XYZ file of C-alpha atoms in Angstrom:
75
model
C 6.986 -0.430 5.988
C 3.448 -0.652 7.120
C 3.259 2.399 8.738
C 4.513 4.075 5.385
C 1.921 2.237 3.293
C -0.617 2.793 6.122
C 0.107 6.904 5.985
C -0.333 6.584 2.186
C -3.592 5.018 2.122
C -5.165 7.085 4.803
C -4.402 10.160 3.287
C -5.766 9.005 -0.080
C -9.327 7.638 0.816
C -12.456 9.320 2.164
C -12.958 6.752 5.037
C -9.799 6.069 6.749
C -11.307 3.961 9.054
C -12.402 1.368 6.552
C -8.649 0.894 5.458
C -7.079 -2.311 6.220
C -3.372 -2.835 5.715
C -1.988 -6.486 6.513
C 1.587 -7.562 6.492
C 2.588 -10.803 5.880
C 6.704 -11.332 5.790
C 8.691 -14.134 4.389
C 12.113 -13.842 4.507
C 13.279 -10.999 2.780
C 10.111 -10.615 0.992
C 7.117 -8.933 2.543
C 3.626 -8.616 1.658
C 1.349 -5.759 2.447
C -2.307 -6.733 1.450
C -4.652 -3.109 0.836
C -8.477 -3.343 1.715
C -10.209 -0.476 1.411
C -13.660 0.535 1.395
C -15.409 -0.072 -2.248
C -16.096 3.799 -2.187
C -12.445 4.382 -2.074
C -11.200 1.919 -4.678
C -10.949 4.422 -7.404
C -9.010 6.714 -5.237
C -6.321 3.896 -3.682
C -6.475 2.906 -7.746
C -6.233 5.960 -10.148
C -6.978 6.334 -13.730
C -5.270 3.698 -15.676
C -3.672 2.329 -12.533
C -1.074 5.495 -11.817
C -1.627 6.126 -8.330
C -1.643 2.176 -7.547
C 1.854 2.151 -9.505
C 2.726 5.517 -7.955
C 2.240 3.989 -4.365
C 4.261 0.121 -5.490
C 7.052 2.805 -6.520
C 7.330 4.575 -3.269
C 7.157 1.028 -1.275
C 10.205 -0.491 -3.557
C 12.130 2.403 -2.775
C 11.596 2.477 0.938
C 12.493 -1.304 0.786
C 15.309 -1.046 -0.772
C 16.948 0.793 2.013
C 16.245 -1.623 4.429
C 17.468 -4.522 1.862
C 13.931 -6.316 1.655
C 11.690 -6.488 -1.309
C 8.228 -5.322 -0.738
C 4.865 -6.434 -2.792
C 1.779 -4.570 -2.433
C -1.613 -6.056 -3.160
C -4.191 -3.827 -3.377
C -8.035 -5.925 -2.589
C-alpha cells in the first residue's frame, strides 16, 4: 500500500525527495500520513481538493482487495 501511495506522490510533486510517506497499521485499518514539501502542496492537493480525493479513491480501492481499509492524511 505504501509503495502505491509512494509512486503516486512522487510522480505528482516537483521534489520527490522532500516526500515523506509514513504508515502506521492497526488492525485492519492502516494509516498512511503524506508530507510533502510546502512547494508541492498544491500539486499533492488540487483545485477544490480533486486530486487529494482522486488519490483517497485509488488507495480504497487497492485496499479493498487486500480486505483492509486504508486512510490517507495528507500534512
Amino acid at each position: 500500500m505504501k509503495d502505491l501511495l509512494e509512486f503516486i506522490v512522487k510522480s505528482l510533486v516537483s521534489c520527490p525527495d522532500d516526500a515523506v510517506i509514513t504508515e502506521t497499521v492497526n488492525g485492519d485499518v492502516i494509516t498512511l500520513t503524506v508530507q510533502v514539501n510546502e512547494v508541492d502542496m498544491g500539486k499533492v492537493i488540487g483545485k477544490q481538493g480533486k486530486i487529494a480525493k482522486a488519490i483517497r479513491s485509488l488507495m480504497k480501492a487497492a485496499a479493498a482487495r487486500h480486505n483492509v481499509k486504508v486512510n490517507v492524511d495528507i500534512v
